[in-house]
Amino acid sequence: MAWHMTGQLIEACSCKAACPCVLGPAEPDQGWCSGALTFVIQQGEADGVDLRDRKVLWLIDLPKDFASGNGTVRIYIDDGADARQRQELEAIFTGKKGGPGAVLGSLVTKWLPTETATIAIDAGDNPSVTVGAVGHVKLQRIKDEGGRATKLLNAPVLGAIQVDTADLARSDGSRFADPQMRRWEGGGHGSLSPFSWRV
């Protein structure tokens, strides 16, 4: 049951910058919210299975805001993962192994079947994520005149999944079109956050 992982969370949603949901119950810009949370795992292990260098995308559609839940979710696991890695990652990100995954899982009413896909990460200061032919996240960090990243600290919703700080970014050009979910385009909100989870 024990597991741990560290890495980077790359996130974009249909709301304008900055997404109001991270502050708690809110009214999404369009009355509903769709988002993509990409977890780039740098180090990790679950019950003896090595999870480093794996990537997981958590694609969610919500009828209201994030905190209200009642969401539909599909998990995409990168196609480089073997069968044991897929099993462990699906268990973690559906909440079956507790911890932050269980918090995310509590927002879900309907799970669509997990899929594998090529998840390509273009790292760097302004990263992008491409998930097969399903979708694309493109971020542009928000910085001040001195080049310092604009940060969000101790936001309640992020804190619930043990994320303390987020660098805010623009997500213009991001889009997703899963055939069983609402199609959406980035309204402008994006963020990049380090995460370190242990159960």
Tab-separated table of N, CA and C in Angstrom, residues 24-185:
chain	number	residue	atom	x	y	z
A	24	GLY	N	-11.080	27.905	-3.402
A	24	GLY	CA	-12.201	27.291	-2.695
A	24	GLY	C	-13.446	27.324	-3.560
A	25	PRO	N	-14.638	27.121	-2.981
A	25	PRO	CA	-15.863	27.174	-3.774
A	25	PRO	C	-15.943	28.463	-4.586
A	26	ALA	N	-16.289	28.338	-5.862
A	26	ALA	CA	-16.236	29.499	-6.751
A	26	ALA	C	-17.206	29.307	-7.902
A	27	GLU	N	-17.387	30.356	-8.676
A	27	GLU	CA	-18.205	30.300	-9.881
A	27	GLU	C	-17.266	30.294	-11.079
A	28	PRO	N	-17.139	29.150	-11.778
A	28	PRO	CA	-16.267	29.116	-12.955
A	28	PRO	C	-16.722	30.125	-14.005
A	29	ASP	N	-15.797	30.549	-14.840
A	29	ASP	CA	-16.086	31.576	-15.839
A	29	ASP	C	-17.265	31.207	-16.739
A	30	GLN	N	-17.394	29.917	-17.074
A	30	GLN	CA	-18.450	29.487	-17.976
A	30	GLN	C	-19.552	28.713	-17.258
A	31	GLY	N	-19.498	28.716	-15.922
A	31	GLY	CA	-20.471	27.980	-15.142
A	31	GLY	C	-20.081	26.532	-14.933
A	32	TRP	N	-19.176	26.029	-15.762
A	32	TRP	CA	-18.629	24.678	-15.665
A	32	TRP	C	-17.111	24.786	-15.768
A	33	CYS	N	-16.429	23.694	-15.494
A	33	CYS	CA	-14.964	23.712	-15.567
A	33	CYS	C	-14.455	22.410	-16.156
A	34	SER	N	-13.528	22.523	-17.090
A	34	SER	CA	-12.804	21.362	-17.603
A	34	SER	C	-11.320	21.649	-17.467
A	35	GLY	N	-10.555	20.630	-17.102
A	35	GLY	CA	-9.139	20.861	-16.885
A	35	GLY	C	-8.300	19.629	-17.128
A	36	ALA	N	-7.000	19.862	-17.297
A	36	ALA	CA	-6.023	18.798	-17.505
A	36	ALA	C	-4.897	18.978	-16.501
A	37	LEU	N	-4.676	17.960	-15.687
A	37	LEU	CA	-3.585	17.966	-14.711
A	37	LEU	C	-2.581	16.898	-15.142
A	38	THR	N	-1.398	17.335	-15.543
A	38	THR	CA	-0.356	16.414	-15.981
A	38	THR	C	0.669	16.269	-14.870
A	39	PHE	N	0.886	15.039	-14.441
A	39	PHE	CA	1.856	14.742	-13.392
A	39	PHE	C	3.087	14.118	-14.033
A	40	VAL	N	4.189	14.856	-14.008
A	40	VAL	CA	5.459	14.373	-14.534
A	40	VAL	C	6.246	13.836	-13.348
A	41	ILE	N	6.336	12.518	-13.250
A	41	ILE	CA	6.913	11.881	-12.067
A	41	ILE	C	8.422	11.745	-12.261
A	42	GLN	N	9.176	12.428	-11.420
A	42	GLN	CA	10.639	12.367	-11.521
A	42	GLN	C	11.212	11.211	-10.708
A	43	GLN	N	10.651	10.976	-9.530
A	43	GLN	CA	11.030	9.851	-8.681
A	43	GLN	C	9.757	9.276	-8.074
A	44	GLY	N	9.702	7.961	-7.929
A	44	GLY	CA	8.522	7.383	-7.308
A	44	GLY	C	8.590	5.873	-7.243
A	45	GLU	N	7.840	5.327	-6.280
A	45	GLU	CA	7.761	3.881	-6.114
A	45	GLU	C	6.458	3.542	-5.409
A	46	ALA	N	5.845	2.443	-5.821
A	46	ALA	CA	4.619	1.965	-5.173
A	46	ALA	C	4.709	0.453	-5.043
A	47	ASP	N	4.742	-0.012	-3.798
A	47	ASP	CA	4.809	-1.454	-3.527
A	47	ASP	C	5.890	-2.144	-4.355
A	48	GLY	N	7.064	-1.536	-4.387
A	48	GLY	CA	8.205	-2.128	-5.075
A	48	GLY	C	8.265	-1.874	-6.567
A	49	VAL	N	7.291	-1.153	-7.115
A	49	VAL	CA	7.281	-0.852	-8.551
A	49	VAL	C	7.865	0.540	-8.774
A	50	ASP	N	8.889	0.631	-9.608
A	50	ASP	CA	9.552	1.896	-9.913
A	50	ASP	C	8.650	2.739	-10.817
A	51	LEU	N	8.356	3.968	-10.405
A	51	LEU	CA	7.462	4.846	-11.166
A	51	LEU	C	8.182	6.052	-11.758
A	52	ARG	N	9.489	6.122	-11.605
A	52	ARG	CA	10.207	7.311	-12.089
A	52	ARG	C	10.096	7.432	-13.603
A	53	ASP	N	10.069	8.679	-14.047
A	53	ASP	CA	10.000	9.043	-15.467
A	53	ASP	C	8.670	8.697	-16.131
A	54	ARG	N	7.683	8.354	-15.351
A	54	ARG	CA	6.354	8.109	-15.908
A	54	ARG	C	5.555	9.414	-15.912
A	55	LYS	N	4.534	9.447	-16.759
A	55	LYS	CA	3.681	10.631	-16.879
A	55	LYS	C	2.221	10.198	-16.839
A	56	VAL	N	1.418	10.977	-16.109
A	56	VAL	CA	-0.017	10.685	-15.966
A	56	VAL	C	-0.794	11.975	-16.205
A	57	LEU	N	-1.809	11.903	-17.029
A	57	LEU	CA	-2.702	13.045	-17.234
A	57	LEU	C	-4.059	12.712	-16.638
A	58	TRP	N	-4.559	13.633	-15.823
A	58	TRP	CA	-5.854	13.496	-15.148
A	58	TRP	C	-6.779	14.511	-15.810
A	59	LEU	N	-7.644	14.041	-16.715
A	59	LEU	CA	-8.526	14.916	-17.483
A	59	LEU	C	-9.897	14.920	-16.832
A	60	ILE	N	-10.379	16.104	-16.442
A	60	ILE	CA	-11.623	16.196	-15.678
A	60	ILE	C	-12.595	17.187	-16.298
A	61	ASP	N	-13.875	16.838	-16.213
A	61	ASP	CA	-14.954	17.744	-16.602
A	61	ASP	C	-15.905	17.856	-15.421
A	62	LEU	N	-16.218	19.089	-15.038
A	62	LEU	CA	-17.052	19.350	-13.867
A	62	LEU	C	-18.268	20.183	-14.259
A	63	PRO	N	-19.459	19.849	-13.736
A	63	PRO	CA	-20.650	20.632	-14.064
A	63	PRO	C	-20.671	21.996	-13.395
A	64	LYS	N	-19.898	22.125	-12.302
A	64	LYS	CA	-19.781	23.416	-11.616
A	64	LYS	C	-18.307	23.691	-11.376
A	65	ASP	N	-17.950	24.025	-10.137
A	65	ASP	CA	-16.556	24.316	-9.840
A	65	ASP	C	-15.847	23.068	-9.316
A	66	PHE	N	-14.517	23.189	-9.150
A	66	PHE	CA	-13.688	22.067	-8.733
A	66	PHE	C	-14.110	21.539	-7.369
A	67	ALA	N	-14.349	22.435	-6.424
A	67	ALA	CA	-14.665	22.020	-5.060
A	67	ALA	C	-16.007	21.301	-4.967
A	68	SER	N	-16.927	21.570	-5.905
A	68	SER	CA	-18.251	20.946	-5.870
A	68	SER	C	-18.221	19.496	-6.346
A	69	GLY	N	-17.154	19.102	-7.030
A	69	GLY	CA	-17.022	17.721	-7.463
A	69	GLY	C	-18.042	17.315	-8.502
A	70	ASN	N	-18.508	16.049	-8.401
A	70	ASN	CA	-19.460	15.472	-9.356
A	70	ASN	C	-18.849	15.404	-10.759
A	71	GLY	N	-17.537	15.171	-10.816
A	71	GLY	CA	-16.822	15.230	-12.072
A	71	GLY	C	-16.788	13.917	-12.828
A	72	THR	N	-16.483	14.044	-14.112
A	72	THR	CA	-16.178	12.914	-14.990
A	72	THR	C	-14.694	12.969	-15.295
A	73	VAL	N	-13.999	11.847	-15.130
A	73	VAL	CA	-12.541	11.837	-15.275
A	73	VAL	C	-12.093	10.666	-16.129
A	74	ARG	N	-11.095	10.930	-16.950
A	74	ARG	CA	-10.341	9.872	-17.601
A	74	ARG	C	-8.870	10.080	-17.285
A	75	ILE	N	-8.202	8.997	-16.945
A	75	ILE	CA	-6.765	9.022	-16.700
A	75	ILE	C	-6.054	8.510	-17.943
A	76	TYR	N	-5.043	9.262	-18.378
A	76	TYR	CA	-4.164	8.831	-19.456
A	76	TYR	C	-2.796	8.532	-18.847
A	77	ILE	N	-2.266	7.348	-19.108
A	77	ILE	CA	-0.944	6.953	-18.638
A	77	ILE	C	-0.038	6.826	-19.856
A	78	ASP	N	1.196	7.324	-19.738
A	78	ASP	CA	2.067	7.314	-20.908
A	78	ASP	C	2.356	5.887	-21.355
A	79	ASP	N	2.459	5.730	-22.670
A	79	ASP	CA	2.560	4.390	-23.243
A	79	ASP	C	3.913	3.728	-23.030
A	80	GLY	N	4.824	4.404	-22.330
A	80	GLY	CA	6.083	3.775	-21.957
A	80	GLY	C	5.975	2.958	-20.681
A	81	ALA	N	4.851	3.063	-19.980
A	81	ALA	CA	4.661	2.332	-18.721
A	81	ALA	C	4.356	0.866	-19.003
A	82	ASP	N	4.930	-0.028	-18.186
A	82	ASP	CA	4.612	-1.444	-18.329
A	82	ASP	C	3.336	-1.766	-17.534
A	83	ALA	N	2.924	-3.018	-17.577
A	83	ALA	CA	1.641	-3.404	-16.977
A	83	ALA	C	1.602	-3.133	-15.482
A	84	ARG	N	2.694	-3.416	-14.761
A	84	ARG	CA	2.712	-3.202	-13.315
A	84	ARG	C	2.683	-1.706	-12.997
A	85	GLN	N	3.418	-0.920	-13.769
A	85	GLN	CA	3.389	0.527	-13.552
A	85	GLN	C	1.998	1.084	-13.816
A	86	ARG	N	1.363	0.652	-14.869
A	86	ARG	CA	-0.002	1.120	-15.168
A	86	ARG	C	-0.946	0.771	-14.027
A	87	GLN	N	-0.828	-0.446	-13.506
A	87	GLN	CA	-1.701	-0.876	-12.409
A	87	GLN	C	-1.523	0.010	-11.184
A	88	GLU	N	-0.274	0.284	-10.817
A	88	GLU	CA	-0.010	1.109	-9.636
A	88	GLU	C	-0.450	2.548	-9.854
A	89	LEU	N	-0.160	3.103	-11.016
A	89	LEU	CA	-0.522	4.494	-11.289
A	89	LEU	C	-2.035	4.679	-11.325
A	90	GLU	N	-2.740	3.743	-11.917
A	90	GLU	CA	-4.200	3.839	-11.937
A	90	GLU	C	-4.757	3.771	-10.520
A	91	ALA	N	-4.210	2.886	-9.684
A	91	ALA	CA	-4.678	2.780	-8.302
A	91	ALA	C	-4.421	4.066	-7.527
A	92	ILE	N	-3.257	4.672	-7.731
A	92	ILE	CA	-2.923	5.914	-7.029
A	92	ILE	C	-3.837	7.051	-7.472
A	93	PHE	N	-3.996	7.220	-8.784
A	93	PHE	CA	-4.710	8.393	-9.286
A	93	PHE	C	-6.226	8.224	-9.318
A	94	THR	N	-6.729	7.039	-8.991
A	94	THR	CA	-8.168	6.887	-8.737
A	94	THR	C	-8.464	6.931	-7.243
A	95	GLY	N	-7.424	7.061	-6.424
A	95	GLY	CA	-7.619	7.219	-4.989
A	95	GLY	C	-7.642	5.938	-4.195
A	96	LYS	N	-7.394	4.802	-4.839
A	96	LYS	CA	-7.486	3.517	-4.138
A	96	LYS	C	-6.342	3.289	-3.160
A	97	LYS	N	-5.274	4.085	-3.278
A	97	LYS	CA	-4.121	3.926	-2.393
A	97	LYS	C	-3.985	5.087	-1.407
A	98	GLY	N	-5.052	5.878	-1.262
A	98	GLY	CA	-5.060	6.948	-0.272
A	98	GLY	C	-4.236	8.156	-0.685
A	99	GLY	N	-4.045	9.060	0.275
A	99	GLY	CA	-3.243	10.257	0.039
A	99	GLY	C	-3.915	11.249	-0.889
A	100	PRO	N	-3.127	12.116	-1.556
A	100	PRO	CA	-3.701	13.129	-2.446
A	100	PRO	C	-4.547	12.528	-3.573
A	101	GLY	N	-4.201	11.314	-4.002
A	101	GLY	CA	-5.017	10.675	-5.032
A	101	GLY	C	-6.442	10.435	-4.574
A	102	ALA	N	-6.614	10.137	-3.291
A	102	ALA	CA	-7.959	9.943	-2.746
A	102	ALA	C	-8.725	11.256	-2.694
A	103	VAL	N	-8.014	12.356	-2.435
A	103	VAL	CA	-8.662	13.674	-2.448
A	103	VAL	C	-9.164	13.981	-3.852
A	104	LEU	N	-8.326	13.761	-4.851
A	104	LEU	CA	-8.760	13.966	-6.232
A	104	LEU	C	-9.923	13.031	-6.568
A	105	GLY	N	-9.812	11.770	-6.158
A	105	GLY	CA	-10.855	10.798	-6.450
A	105	GLY	C	-12.201	11.150	-5.843
A	106	SER	N	-12.177	11.877	-4.728
A	106	SER	CA	-13.435	12.257	-4.075
A	106	SER	C	-14.253	13.244	-4.908
A	107	LEU	N	-13.627	13.838	-5.911
A	107	LEU	CA	-14.317	14.802	-6.777
A	107	LEU	C	-15.037	14.121	-7.933
A	108	VAL	N	-14.855	12.811	-8.066
A	108	VAL	CA	-15.285	12.099	-9.270
A	108	VAL	C	-16.542	11.279	-9.009
A	109	THR	N	-17.530	11.439	-9.886
A	109	THR	CA	-18.734	10.622	-9.880
A	109	THR	C	-18.651	9.531	-10.947
A	110	LYS	N	-18.023	9.869	-12.084
A	110	LYS	CA	-17.949	8.932	-13.206
A	110	LYS	C	-16.510	8.793	-13.673
A	111	TRP	N	-16.001	7.550	-13.612
A	111	TRP	CA	-14.669	7.244	-14.141
A	111	TRP	C	-14.819	6.643	-15.533
A	112	LEU	N	-14.199	7.248	-16.519
A	112	LEU	CA	-14.108	6.643	-17.840
A	112	LEU	C	-12.905	5.698	-17.855
A	113	PRO	N	-12.902	4.692	-18.709
A	113	PRO	CA	-11.791	3.734	-18.721
A	113	PRO	C	-10.438	4.427	-18.920
A	114	THR	N	-9.465	4.010	-18.124
A	114	THR	CA	-8.108	4.537	-18.263
A	114	THR	C	-7.547	4.159	-19.629
A	115	GLU	N	-6.799	5.082	-20.225
A	115	GLU	CA	-6.190	4.824	-21.521
A	115	GLU	C	-4.692	5.090	-21.461
A	116	THR	N	-3.969	4.465	-22.379
A	116	THR	CA	-2.560	4.791	-22.555
A	116	THR	C	-2.425	5.648	-23.802
A	117	ALA	N	-1.432	6.519	-23.793
A	117	ALA	CA	-1.201	7.413	-24.926
A	117	ALA	C	0.244	7.885	-24.882
A	118	THR	N	0.718	8.342	-26.009
A	118	THR	CA	2.011	9.012	-26.024
A	118	THR	C	1.839	10.375	-25.380
A	119	ILE	N	2.531	10.595	-24.270
A	119	ILE	CA	2.476	11.885	-23.576
A	119	ILE	C	3.841	12.535	-23.726
A	120	ALA	N	3.910	13.534	-24.584
A	120	ALA	CA	5.172	14.211	-24.880
A	120	ALA	C	5.260	15.507	-24.097
A	121	ILE	N	6.346	15.669	-23.371
A	121	ILE	CA	6.579	16.876	-22.577
A	121	ILE	C	7.697	17.684	-23.211
A	122	ASP	N	7.413	18.925	-23.535
A	122	ASP	CA	8.459	19.859	-23.959
A	122	ASP	C	8.792	20.690	-22.733
A	123	ALA	N	9.861	20.312	-22.046
A	123	ALA	CA	10.197	20.953	-20.771
A	123	ALA	C	10.799	22.331	-21.007
A	124	GLY	N	11.191	22.950	-19.914
A	124	GLY	CA	11.764	24.279	-20.008
A	124	GLY	C	10.937	25.287	-19.249
A	125	ASP	N	11.262	26.547	-19.425
A	125	ASP	CA	10.595	27.604	-18.681
A	125	ASP	C	9.119	27.708	-19.024
A	126	ASN	N	8.788	27.447	-20.277
A	126	ASN	CA	7.399	27.502	-20.738
A	126	ASN	C	7.033	26.150	-21.344
A	127	PRO	N	6.693	25.167	-20.502
A	127	PRO	CA	6.507	23.803	-20.997
A	127	PRO	C	5.211	23.611	-21.769
A	128	SER	N	5.192	22.518	-22.522
A	128	SER	CA	3.970	22.099	-23.201
A	128	SER	C	3.815	20.594	-23.029
A	129	VAL	N	2.581	20.142	-23.142
A	129	VAL	CA	2.237	18.728	-23.009
A	129	VAL	C	1.350	18.363	-24.192
A	130	THR	N	1.699	17.273	-24.880
A	130	THR	CA	0.860	16.773	-25.961
A	130	THR	C	0.471	15.335	-25.632
A	131	VAL	N	-0.833	15.051	-25.653
A	131	VAL	CA	-1.353	13.728	-25.300
A	131	VAL	C	-1.958	13.114	-26.559
A	132	GLY	N	-1.136	12.329	-27.261
A	132	GLY	CA	-1.593	11.716	-28.499
A	132	GLY	C	-2.279	12.738	-29.391
A	133	ALA	N	-3.445	12.350	-29.924
A	133	ALA	CA	-4.247	13.279	-30.724
A	133	ALA	C	-5.373	13.898	-29.904
A	134	VAL	N	-5.360	13.653	-28.586
A	134	VAL	CA	-6.481	14.062	-27.731
A	134	VAL	C	-6.390	15.515	-27.316
A	135	GLY	N	-5.190	15.994	-26.998
A	135	GLY	CA	-5.110	17.357	-26.501
A	135	GLY	C	-3.701	17.858	-26.331
A	136	HIS	N	-3.637	19.124	-25.973
A	136	HIS	CA	-2.364	19.828	-25.898
A	136	HIS	C	-2.466	20.923	-24.844
A	137	VAL	N	-1.448	21.034	-24.008
A	137	VAL	CA	-1.335	22.133	-23.045
A	137	VAL	C	-0.088	22.926	-23.402
A	138	LYS	N	-0.241	24.220	-23.473
A	138	LYS	CA	0.882	25.107	-23.768
A	138	LYS	C	0.857	26.239	-22.746
A	139	LEU	N	1.935	26.374	-21.981
A	139	LEU	CA	1.969	27.375	-20.917
A	139	LEU	C	3.020	28.448	-21.183
A	140	GLN	N	2.690	29.642	-20.747
A	140	GLN	CA	3.610	30.782	-20.778
A	140	GLN	C	3.623	31.370	-19.374
A	141	ARG	N	4.740	31.203	-18.667
A	141	ARG	CA	4.820	31.690	-17.288
A	141	ARG	C	4.541	33.185	-17.214
A	142	ILE	N	3.833	33.583	-16.155
A	142	ILE	CA	3.593	34.997	-15.886
A	142	ILE	C	4.723	35.502	-14.998
A	143	LYS	N	5.380	36.576	-15.439
A	143	LYS	CA	6.523	37.109	-14.696
A	143	LYS	C	6.405	38.617	-14.546
A	144	ASP	N	7.087	39.138	-13.530
A	144	ASP	CA	7.114	40.592	-13.362
A	144	ASP	C	8.227	41.178	-14.231
A	145	GLU	N	8.399	42.491	-14.137
A	145	GLU	CA	9.383	43.160	-14.989
A	145	GLU	C	10.804	42.689	-14.712
A	146	GLY	N	11.030	42.171	-13.517
A	146	GLY	CA	12.357	41.670	-13.168
A	146	GLY	C	12.567	40.216	-13.557
A	147	GLY	N	11.559	39.607	-14.189
A	147	GLY	CA	11.688	38.225	-14.616
A	147	GLY	C	11.348	37.209	-13.539
A	148	ARG	N	10.790	37.671	-12.423
A	148	ARG	CA	10.427	36.751	-11.343
A	148	ARG	C	9.052	36.144	-11.601
A	149	ALA	N	8.935	34.835	-11.328
A	149	ALA	CA	7.666	34.137	-11.548
A	149	ALA	C	6.592	34.651	-10.598
A	150	THR	N	5.373	34.775	-11.103
A	150	THR	CA	4.221	35.122	-10.284
A	150	THR	C	3.745	33.861	-9.593
A	151	LYS	N	3.707	33.870	-8.265
A	151	LYS	CA	3.443	32.666	-7.496
A	151	LYS	C	2.138	32.767	-6.708
A	152	LEU	N	1.496	31.620	-6.568
A	152	LEU	CA	0.330	31.469	-5.709
A	152	LEU	C	0.750	30.558	-4.564
A	153	LEU	N	0.582	31.037	-3.333
A	153	LEU	CA	1.042	30.287	-2.166
A	153	LEU	C	-0.127	29.861	-1.290
A	154	ASN	N	-0.070	28.635	-0.813
A	154	ASN	CA	-1.011	28.138	0.187
A	154	ASN	C	-2.476	28.279	-0.226
A	155	ALA	N	-2.770	28.006	-1.490
A	155	ALA	CA	-4.163	28.031	-1.953
A	155	ALA	C	-4.905	26.816	-1.398
A	156	PRO	N	-6.129	26.999	-0.871
A	156	PRO	CA	-6.818	25.895	-0.198
A	156	PRO	C	-6.971	24.630	-1.029
A	157	VAL	N	-7.410	24.745	-2.280
A	157	VAL	CA	-7.650	23.548	-3.087
A	157	VAL	C	-6.340	22.838	-3.411
A	158	LEU	N	-5.304	23.599	-3.736
A	158	LEU	CA	-4.008	22.970	-3.993
A	158	LEU	C	-3.453	22.341	-2.725
A	159	GLY	N	-3.650	23.014	-1.596
A	159	GLY	CA	-3.181	22.468	-0.331
A	159	GLY	C	-3.821	21.138	0.005
A	160	ALA	N	-5.056	20.930	-0.450
A	160	ALA	CA	-5.747	19.673	-0.180
A	160	ALA	C	-5.049	18.492	-0.849
A	161	ILE	N	-4.292	18.763	-1.925
A	161	ILE	CA	-3.522	17.694	-2.574
A	161	ILE	C	-2.018	17.897	-2.327
A	162	GLN	N	-1.711	18.556	-1.221
A	162	GLN	CA	-0.338	18.724	-0.747
A	162	GLN	C	0.552	19.453	-1.751
A	163	VAL	N	-0.006	20.473	-2.390
A	163	VAL	CA	0.765	21.357	-3.264
A	163	VAL	C	0.766	22.733	-2.622
A	164	ASP	N	1.950	23.210	-2.236
A	164	ASP	CA	2.047	24.453	-1.467
A	164	ASP	C	2.200	25.704	-2.321
A	165	THR	N	2.825	25.557	-3.476
A	165	THR	CA	3.122	26.733	-4.283
A	165	THR	C	2.911	26.429	-5.757
A	166	ALA	N	2.460	27.432	-6.510
A	166	ALA	CA	2.247	27.268	-7.951
A	166	ALA	C	2.763	28.514	-8.667
A	167	ASP	N	3.501	28.308	-9.736
A	167	ASP	CA	3.869	29.396	-10.621
A	167	ASP	C	2.734	29.579	-11.618
A	168	LEU	N	2.141	30.762	-11.646
A	168	LEU	CA	1.012	31.003	-12.542
A	168	LEU	C	1.490	31.191	-13.975
A	169	ALA	N	0.642	30.763	-14.912
A	169	ALA	CA	0.997	30.831	-16.324
A	169	ALA	C	-0.253	31.061	-17.159
A	170	ARG	N	-0.052	31.548	-18.377
A	170	ARG	CA	-1.117	31.626	-19.358
A	170	ARG	C	-1.214	30.284	-20.077
A	171	SER	N	-2.431	29.882	-20.430
A	171	SER	CA	-2.625	28.600	-21.108
A	171	SER	C	-3.275	28.767	-22.476
A	172	ASP	N	-3.143	29.946	-23.063
A	172	ASP	CA	-3.746	30.190	-24.371
A	172	ASP	C	-3.243	29.168	-25.389
A	173	GLY	N	-4.157	28.616	-26.171
A	173	GLY	CA	-3.790	27.608	-27.160
A	173	GLY	C	-3.945	26.192	-26.659
A	174	SER	N	-4.204	26.017	-25.371
A	174	SER	CA	-4.433	24.674	-24.831
A	174	SER	C	-5.826	24.201	-25.237
A	175	ARG	N	-5.959	22.895	-25.442
A	175	ARG	CA	-7.257	22.356	-25.875
A	175	ARG	C	-7.287	20.861	-25.647
A	176	PHE	N	-8.496	20.317	-25.425
A	176	PHE	CA	-8.671	18.871	-25.298
A	176	PHE	C	-9.971	18.459	-25.966
A	177	ALA	N	-9.947	17.263	-26.575
A	177	ALA	CA	-11.124	16.756	-27.276
A	177	ALA	C	-11.200	15.249	-27.112
A	178	ASP	N	-11.342	14.794	-25.861
A	178	ASP	CA	-11.615	13.382	-25.612
A	178	ASP	C	-13.004	13.081	-26.170
A	179	PRO	N	-13.153	12.002	-26.939
A	179	PRO	CA	-14.446	11.745	-27.593
A	179	PRO	C	-15.610	11.512	-26.645
A	180	GLN	N	-15.348	11.183	-25.362
A	180	GLN	CA	-16.431	10.938	-24.409
A	180	GLN	C	-16.562	12.058	-23.373
A	181	MET	N	-15.893	13.173	-23.623
A	181	MET	CA	-15.943	14.277	-22.668
A	181	MET	C	-16.191	15.590	-23.403
A	182	ARG	N	-16.493	16.626	-22.641
A	182	ARG	CA	-16.706	17.945	-23.215
A	182	ARG	C	-15.415	18.454	-23.870
A	183	ARG	N	-15.509	18.943	-25.074
A	183	ARG	CA	-14.356	19.588	-25.706
A	183	ARG	C	-14.167	20.965	-25.092
A	184	TRP	N	-12.920	21.357	-24.899
A	184	TRP	CA	-12.677	22.672	-24.308
A	184	TRP	C	-11.350	23.245	-24.778
A	185	GLU	N	-11.254	24.557	-24.632
A	185	GLU	CA	-10.018	25.275	-24.920
A	185	GLU	C	-9.596	26.029	-23.675
